[in-house]
mmCIF file of C-alpha atoms in Angstrom:
data_model
loop_
_atom_site.group_PDB
_atom_site.id
_atom_site.type_symbol
_atom_site.label_atom_id
_atom_site.label_comp_id
_atom_site.label_asym_id
_atom_site.label_seq_id
_atom_site.Cartn_x
_atom_site.Cartn_y
_atom_site.Cartn_z
ATOM 1 C CA ALA A 1 -37.450 32.410 127.899
ATOM 2 C CA LEU A 2 -37.607 35.712 129.341
ATOM 3 C CA MET A 3 -34.673 38.049 131.187
ATOM 4 C CA LEU A 4 -35.154 39.372 134.914
ATOM 5 C CA SER A 5 -32.416 41.612 136.502
ATOM 6 C CA PHE A 6 -32.286 42.372 140.094
ATOM 7 C CA ASP A 7 -30.674 44.877 141.820
ATOM 8 C CA MET A 8 -28.713 43.464 145.181
ATOM 9 C CA LYS A 9 -28.779 46.840 146.609
ATOM 10 C CA SER A 10 -31.880 48.096 146.160
ATOM 11 C CA LYS A 11 -33.642 44.696 145.861
ATOM 12 C CA THR A 12 -35.816 45.973 143.450
ATOM 13 C CA SER A 13 -36.097 43.837 139.832
ATOM 14 C CA LYS A 14 -36.775 44.454 136.238
ATOM 15 C CA GLN A 15 -38.308 42.003 133.628
ATOM 16 C CA SER A 16 -38.243 42.216 130.194
ATOM 17 C CA PRO A 17 -40.998 43.698 127.765
ATOM 18 C CA TRP A 18 -40.408 40.510 125.389
ATOM 19 C CA LEU A 19 -41.017 36.870 126.055
ATOM 20 C CA PHE A 20 -40.002 34.695 123.595
ATOM 21 C CA ASN A 21 -41.939 31.266 123.140
ATOM 22 C CA GLU A 22 -38.884 29.248 121.810
ATOM 23 C CA GLY A 23 -35.352 28.339 122.646
ATOM 24 C CA ASN A 24 -33.684 28.696 125.772
ATOM 25 C CA PHE A 25 -30.662 30.974 127.133
ATOM 26 C CA ILE A 26 -27.253 29.612 126.843
ATOM 27 C CA HIS A 27 -25.227 32.585 128.330
ATOM 28 C CA LEU A 28 -25.088 36.176 129.135
ATOM 29 C CA HIS A 29 -22.109 38.370 129.634
ATOM 30 C CA PHE A 30 -21.410 41.786 130.468
ATOM 31 C CA ASP A 31 -18.530 44.018 128.780
ATOM 32 C CA PRO A 32 -17.285 46.586 131.851
ATOM 33 C CA LEU A 33 -15.075 48.467 129.079
ATOM 34 C CA ARG A 34 -18.258 49.097 126.355
ATOM 35 C CA GLN A 35 -20.860 48.837 128.886
ATOM 36 C CA ARG A 36 -22.708 46.261 126.705
ATOM 37 C CA LEU A 37 -25.245 43.202 128.219
ATOM 38 C CA PHE A 38 -25.068 40.480 125.408
ATOM 39 C CA GLY A 39 -25.924 36.491 125.267
ATOM 40 C CA LEU A 40 -26.356 33.269 123.263
ATOM 41 C CA ARG A 41 -29.930 31.611 122.736
ATOM 42 C CA SER A 42 -31.651 29.275 121.087
ATOM 43 C CA VAL A 43 -34.222 30.184 118.855
ATOM 44 C CA PHE A 44 -34.976 26.422 116.798
ATOM 45 C CA THR A 45 -33.781 23.104 117.152
ATOM 46 C CA PHE A 46 -30.842 24.276 114.615
ATOM 47 C CA THR A 47 -30.547 28.101 114.994
ATOM 48 C CA LEU A 48 -28.746 29.970 117.383
ATOM 49 C CA VAL A 49 -28.695 33.886 118.066
ATOM 50 C CA MET A 50 -26.574 36.089 119.946
ATOM 51 C CA GLU A 51 -28.276 39.699 120.893
ATOM 52 C CA GLU A 52 -27.239 42.465 122.564
ATOM 53 C CA TYR A 53 -29.630 43.965 125.323
ATOM 54 C CA ASN A 54 -30.093 47.539 126.764
ATOM 55 C CA THR A 55 -28.775 47.380 130.497
ATOM 56 C CA LYS A 56 -31.606 48.906 131.945
ATOM 57 C CA THR A 57 -35.073 48.310 130.199
ATOM 58 C CA LEU A 58 -33.579 44.507 128.792
ATOM 59 C CA GLU A 59 -34.983 45.809 125.482
ATOM 60 C CA VAL A 60 -33.200 43.672 122.234
ATOM 61 C CA ILE A 61 -30.773 46.191 120.868
ATOM 62 C CA GLN A 62 -29.480 44.160 117.982
ATOM 63 C CA GLN A 63 -28.404 40.820 116.624
ATOM 64 C CA ILE A 64 -25.228 40.433 116.482
ATOM 65 C CA THR A 65 -24.750 36.864 114.609
ATOM 66 C CA GLN A 66 -26.309 34.107 113.823
ATOM 67 C CA GLN A 67 -25.033 30.413 113.818
ATOM 68 C CA ASP A 68 -26.534 26.901 112.879
ATOM 69 C CA THR A 69 -26.436 24.275 114.715
ATOM 70 C CA ASP A 70 -25.361 21.628 111.664
ATOM 71 C CA GLN A 71 -22.033 23.720 111.060
ATOM 72 C CA TYR A 72 -21.141 25.217 114.907
ATOM 73 C CA LYS A 73 -22.948 22.258 117.177
ATOM 74 C CA TYR A 74 -24.660 22.311 120.273
ATOM 75 C CA PRO A 75 -23.320 24.836 122.672
ATOM 76 C CA ILE A 76 -23.701 23.906 126.690
ATOM 77 C CA ARG A 77 -25.358 26.240 129.041
ATOM 78 C CA SER A 78 -22.728 27.575 130.974
ATOM 79 C CA SER A 79 -19.959 26.774 128.635
ATOM 80 C CA SER A 80 -18.600 29.779 127.751
ATOM 81 C CA ALA A 81 -15.659 32.246 128.617
ATOM 82 C CA PHE A 82 -15.325 35.972 127.936
ATOM 83 C CA ASP A 83 -12.140 38.255 127.844
ATOM 84 C CA TYR A 84 -13.616 41.863 127.610
ATOM 85 C CA LYS A 85 -9.918 43.152 127.453
ATOM 86 C CA GLU A 86 -9.001 40.834 124.399
ATOM 87 C CA ASN A 87 -12.959 41.345 123.543
ATOM 88 C CA TRP A 88 -13.576 37.214 122.312
ATOM 89 C CA ILE A 89 -15.492 34.297 123.618
ATOM 90 C CA VAL A 90 -14.292 30.811 123.736
ATOM 91 C CA GLU A 91 -17.102 28.259 123.824
ATOM 92 C CA VAL A 92 -17.223 24.270 124.507
ATOM 93 C CA ARG A 93 -19.711 22.543 122.023
ATOM 94 C CA SER A 94 -21.091 19.107 122.184
ATOM 95 C CA GLY A 95 -22.145 16.996 119.196
ATOM 96 C CA TYR A 96 -21.686 13.601 117.369
ATOM 97 C CA GLU A 97 -19.346 12.237 115.230
ATOM 98 C CA SER A 98 -19.400 8.554 114.079
ATOM 99 C CA GLY A 99 -21.888 7.618 116.375
ATOM 100 C CA SER A 100 -20.171 9.417 119.807
ATOM 101 C CA LEU A 101 -20.685 12.509 121.851
ATOM 102 C CA GLN A 102 -17.171 14.604 120.850
ATOM 103 C CA ALA A 103 -16.360 18.154 122.458
ATOM 104 C CA TYR A 104 -15.576 21.077 119.957
ATOM 105 C CA TYR A 105 -13.482 24.157 120.642
ATOM 106 C CA LEU A 106 -15.424 27.658 119.312
ATOM 107 C CA LYS A 107 -13.839 31.103 119.457
ATOM 108 C CA MET A 108 -15.331 34.186 118.516
ATOM 109 C CA ASN A 109 -13.763 37.324 117.518
ATOM 110 C CA LEU A 110 -15.874 40.115 118.806
ATOM 111 C CA LYS A 111 -13.806 43.307 117.302
ATOM 112 C CA LEU A 112 -15.624 41.457 114.132
ATOM 113 C CA ILE A 113 -19.153 42.621 115.309
ATOM 114 C CA GLY A 114 -20.953 44.850 112.599
ATOM 115 C CA LYS A 115 -17.950 43.838 110.148
ATOM 116 C CA LYS A 116 -18.810 40.392 109.617
ATOM 117 C CA LYS A 117 -22.065 38.141 109.920
ATOM 118 C CA ASP A 118 -20.083 35.442 110.844
ATOM 119 C CA ILE A 119 -17.942 36.186 113.821
ATOM 120 C CA VAL A 120 -16.491 32.494 114.270
ATOM 121 C CA VAL A 121 -12.427 32.761 113.874
ATOM 122 C CA GLU A 122 -11.762 29.479 115.275
ATOM 123 C CA PHE A 123 -13.865 25.960 115.293
ATOM 124 C CA TYR A 124 -12.173 22.214 115.734
ATOM 125 C CA ARG A 125 -12.795 19.039 117.757
ATOM 126 C CA ILE A 126 -11.472 18.335 121.338
ATOM 127 C CA GLY A 127 -9.374 15.306 121.166
ATOM 128 C CA ASN A 128 -10.668 12.788 124.252
ATOM 129 C CA LEU A 129 -13.266 15.165 125.711
ATOM 130 C CA ARG A 130 -16.902 14.247 125.229
ATOM 131 C CA SER A 131 -18.931 17.358 127.163
ATOM 132 C CA ILE A 132 -18.307 19.472 130.160
ATOM 133 C CA ASN A 133 -20.574 21.093 132.460
ATOM 134 C CA THR A 134 -19.330 24.671 133.439
ATOM 135 C CA MET A 135 -16.575 26.702 132.261
ATOM 136 C CA THR A 136 -15.252 29.407 134.495
ATOM 137 C CA TYR A 137 -12.390 32.105 133.492
ATOM 138 C CA ASP A 138 -9.948 33.787 135.384
ATOM 139 C CA ILE A 139 -9.408 37.213 133.187
ATOM 140 C CA LYS A 140 -6.016 37.888 135.217
ATOM 141 C CA THR A 141 -4.453 34.529 134.722
ATOM 142 C CA LYS A 142 -6.319 33.402 131.383
ATOM 143 C CA THR A 143 -6.931 30.328 132.875
ATOM 144 C CA ILE A 144 -10.369 28.034 132.762
ATOM 145 C CA LEU A 145 -11.797 26.101 135.307
ATOM 146 C CA ILE A 146 -13.992 23.527 134.074
ATOM 147 C CA THR A 147 -16.048 20.680 135.253
ATOM 148 C CA SER A 148 -16.960 17.878 133.018
ATOM 149 C CA GLN A 149 -18.398 14.194 133.839
ATOM 150 C CA PHE A 150 -16.442 10.961 133.261
ATOM 151 C CA GLY A 151 -17.176 7.601 134.293
ATOM 152 C CA SER A 152 -18.756 4.214 132.885
ATOM 153 C CA ILE A 153 -21.829 3.722 135.840
ATOM 154 C CA ASN A 154 -22.107 7.099 138.709
ATOM 155 C CA ASN A 155 -20.408 9.655 135.987
ATOM 156 C CA ASP A 156 -18.540 11.399 138.773
ATOM 157 C CA LEU A 157 -17.804 15.295 138.667
ATOM 158 C CA PHE A 158 -14.099 16.144 137.825
ATOM 159 C CA MET A 159 -12.424 19.561 137.588
ATOM 160 C CA PHE A 160 -9.447 20.544 135.212
ATOM 161 C CA TYR A 161 -7.966 23.582 133.552
ATOM 162 C CA MET A 162 -8.123 24.738 130.464
ATOM 163 C CA ASN A 163 -5.990 26.884 127.855
ATOM 164 C CA PRO A 164 -8.555 28.901 126.174
ATOM 165 C CA TYR A 165 -5.992 29.657 122.885
ATOM 166 C CA THR A 166 -4.860 26.437 122.693
ATOM 167 C CA SER A 167 -8.431 24.205 124.137
ATOM 168 C CA ASN A 168 -5.217 22.194 126.027
ATOM 169 C CA TYR A 169 -6.395 21.028 129.329
ATOM 170 C CA THR A 170 -4.831 19.652 132.434
ATOM 171 C CA GLN A 171 -5.883 16.099 134.576
ATOM 172 C CA GLN A 172 -8.857 15.565 135.913
ATOM 173 C CA THR A 173 -9.409 16.566 139.928
ATOM 174 C CA LEU A 174 -12.579 14.680 141.494
ATOM 175 C CA LEU A 175 -14.806 17.755 142.586
ATOM 176 C CA THR A 176 -17.343 15.273 143.744
ATOM 177 C CA LYS A 177 -19.065 11.760 143.625
ATOM 178 C CA THR A 178 -22.381 11.291 141.846
ATOM 179 C CA PRO A 179 -24.831 9.173 144.359
ATOM 180 C CA ASP A 180 -26.113 6.158 143.674
ATOM 181 C CA ASN A 181 -29.262 6.266 141.463
ATOM 182 C CA ALA A 182 -29.027 9.740 140.909
ATOM 183 C CA ALA A 183 -28.316 12.043 137.912
ATOM 184 C CA LEU A 184 -27.068 15.474 137.096
ATOM 185 C CA ARG A 185 -29.479 17.977 136.434
ATOM 186 C CA ASP A 186 -27.885 21.514 136.873
ATOM 187 C CA ILE A 187 -24.926 23.054 138.043
ATOM 188 C CA GLN A 188 -23.991 26.364 138.295
ATOM 189 C CA ALA A 189 -20.565 28.519 139.262
ATOM 190 C CA VAL A 190 -19.815 31.328 140.525
ATOM 191 C CA PHE A 191 -16.705 33.108 140.729
ATOM 192 C CA ASP A 192 -15.430 35.655 143.106
ATOM 193 C CA GLU A 193 -12.170 36.908 141.690
ATOM 194 C CA LYS A 194 -11.111 38.632 145.298
ATOM 195 C CA THR A 195 -11.497 35.404 147.184
ATOM 196 C CA ARG A 196 -10.259 33.301 144.429
ATOM 197 C CA HIS A 197 -13.385 31.166 145.442
ATOM 198 C CA VAL A 198 -15.677 29.331 143.044
ATOM 199 C CA LEU A 199 -19.016 28.725 144.490
ATOM 200 C CA PHE A 200 -20.928 25.090 143.117
ATOM 201 C CA ILE A 201 -24.237 24.832 143.208
ATOM 202 C CA ILE A 202 -24.883 21.070 141.812
ATOM 203 C CA HIS A 203 -28.520 19.712 141.733
ATOM 204 C CA TYR A 204 -28.975 16.059 141.727
ATOM 205 C CA GLY A 205 -32.088 14.680 140.244
ATOM 206 C CA GLN A 206 -32.902 10.732 141.923
ATOM 207 C CA SER A 207 -34.737 7.818 140.081
ATOM 208 C CA SER A 208 -36.827 7.119 143.511
ATOM 209 C CA PHE A 209 -39.788 9.334 144.923
ATOM 210 C CA ASP A 210 -37.340 10.912 147.214
ATOM 211 C CA GLU A 211 -36.818 14.861 147.392
ATOM 212 C CA ASP A 212 -33.553 15.848 144.636
ATOM 213 C CA LEU A 213 -30.293 16.528 146.520
ATOM 214 C CA CYS A 214 -28.349 19.786 146.141
ATOM 215 C CA TRP A 215 -24.935 20.761 146.995
ATOM 216 C CA SER A 216 -22.950 23.557 147.669
ATOM 217 C CA ILE A 217 -19.458 23.080 147.437
ATOM 218 C CA ILE A 218 -16.677 25.861 147.317
ATOM 219 C CA VAL A 219 -13.349 25.278 145.522
ATOM 220 C CA GLN A 220 -10.331 27.409 145.862
ATOM 221 C CA PHE A 221 -10.244 28.193 141.651
ATOM 222 C CA ASP A 222 -5.857 28.128 142.259
ATOM 223 C CA THR A 223 -5.274 24.780 143.338
ATOM 224 C CA MET A 224 -8.574 23.077 142.823
ATOM 225 C CA LYS A 225 -8.328 22.606 146.645
ATOM 226 C CA ILE A 226 -12.283 22.115 148.504
ATOM 227 C CA LEU A 227 -12.552 24.485 150.732
ATOM 228 C CA SER A 228 -16.250 23.245 151.993
ATOM 229 C CA LYS A 229 -19.138 21.140 151.099
ATOM 230 C CA LYS A 230 -22.563 20.877 152.305
ATOM 231 C CA GLN A 231 -26.461 19.752 151.086
ATOM 232 C CA ILE A 232 -28.336 22.325 150.662
ATOM 233 C CA ASN A 233 -31.798 23.540 150.149
ATOM 234 C CA ASN A 234 -33.366 22.219 146.726
ATOM 235 C CA GLU A 235 -35.321 25.481 145.674
ATOM 236 C CA TYR A 236 -34.870 26.105 142.064
ATOM 237 C CA TYR A 237 -36.919 29.099 140.524
ATOM 238 C CA VAL A 238 -35.310 29.957 137.874
ATOM 239 C CA SER A 239 -33.394 28.284 134.956
ATOM 240 C CA SER A 240 -29.777 29.989 135.148
ATOM 241 C CA TRP A 241 -28.515 33.244 136.952
ATOM 242 C CA GLN A 242 -25.295 35.324 136.616
ATOM 243 C CA LEU A 243 -23.948 38.055 139.106
ATOM 244 C CA PHE A 244 -22.846 41.189 137.351
ATOM 245 C CA ASN A 245 -21.155 43.964 138.779
ATOM 246 C CA LEU A 246 -22.824 46.783 136.537
#
């Protein structure tokens, strides 16, 4: 695992001076009020760490907290919402209970950084929800747009809203049907707060020897109305990327 930053204005890039041989990044967030870049990554199978990084050199500044997945279950990439005004993070994690996959609500209070080793303040199971794929948070309306797969055969992608304070969520709306003989490999969401549009990049892998499928879908955040959908080139060079206004 490594980190690479790319400045879209100067067209220059910077690679982290470190390289981790174990684990993967789960999520990254930038705090514009405190000028803090931090993220959660897995170290080993059952260990997670949250670290702060230098925004210019990408060096590790400090370890914020460490978690055990036996206690707080497994995080999902793109499964977190960060409110820099109230200074908290909400996640939906997944784990097995009684032989079936279940979803869990987890909230971390970042005001406790430096005061407590464990900054988790809420953790419980979410009823009737197994797992999710993405969380897109709107800090103005305090609303999370979530995507998740449902269905017994093709596991189509659906959207719904979640309240970050209560974990209550609405009825699902179809985002896209899963192609026959295909499985979801990756989905990423980019939110443009000015236009209120969410860009979904969806990557499907096929069981045959045909090329994988990639789709670009633009959704209106406040109505979940699909504005455009088109197939795109499936050139993936990074495991994940996020856009920050630094």
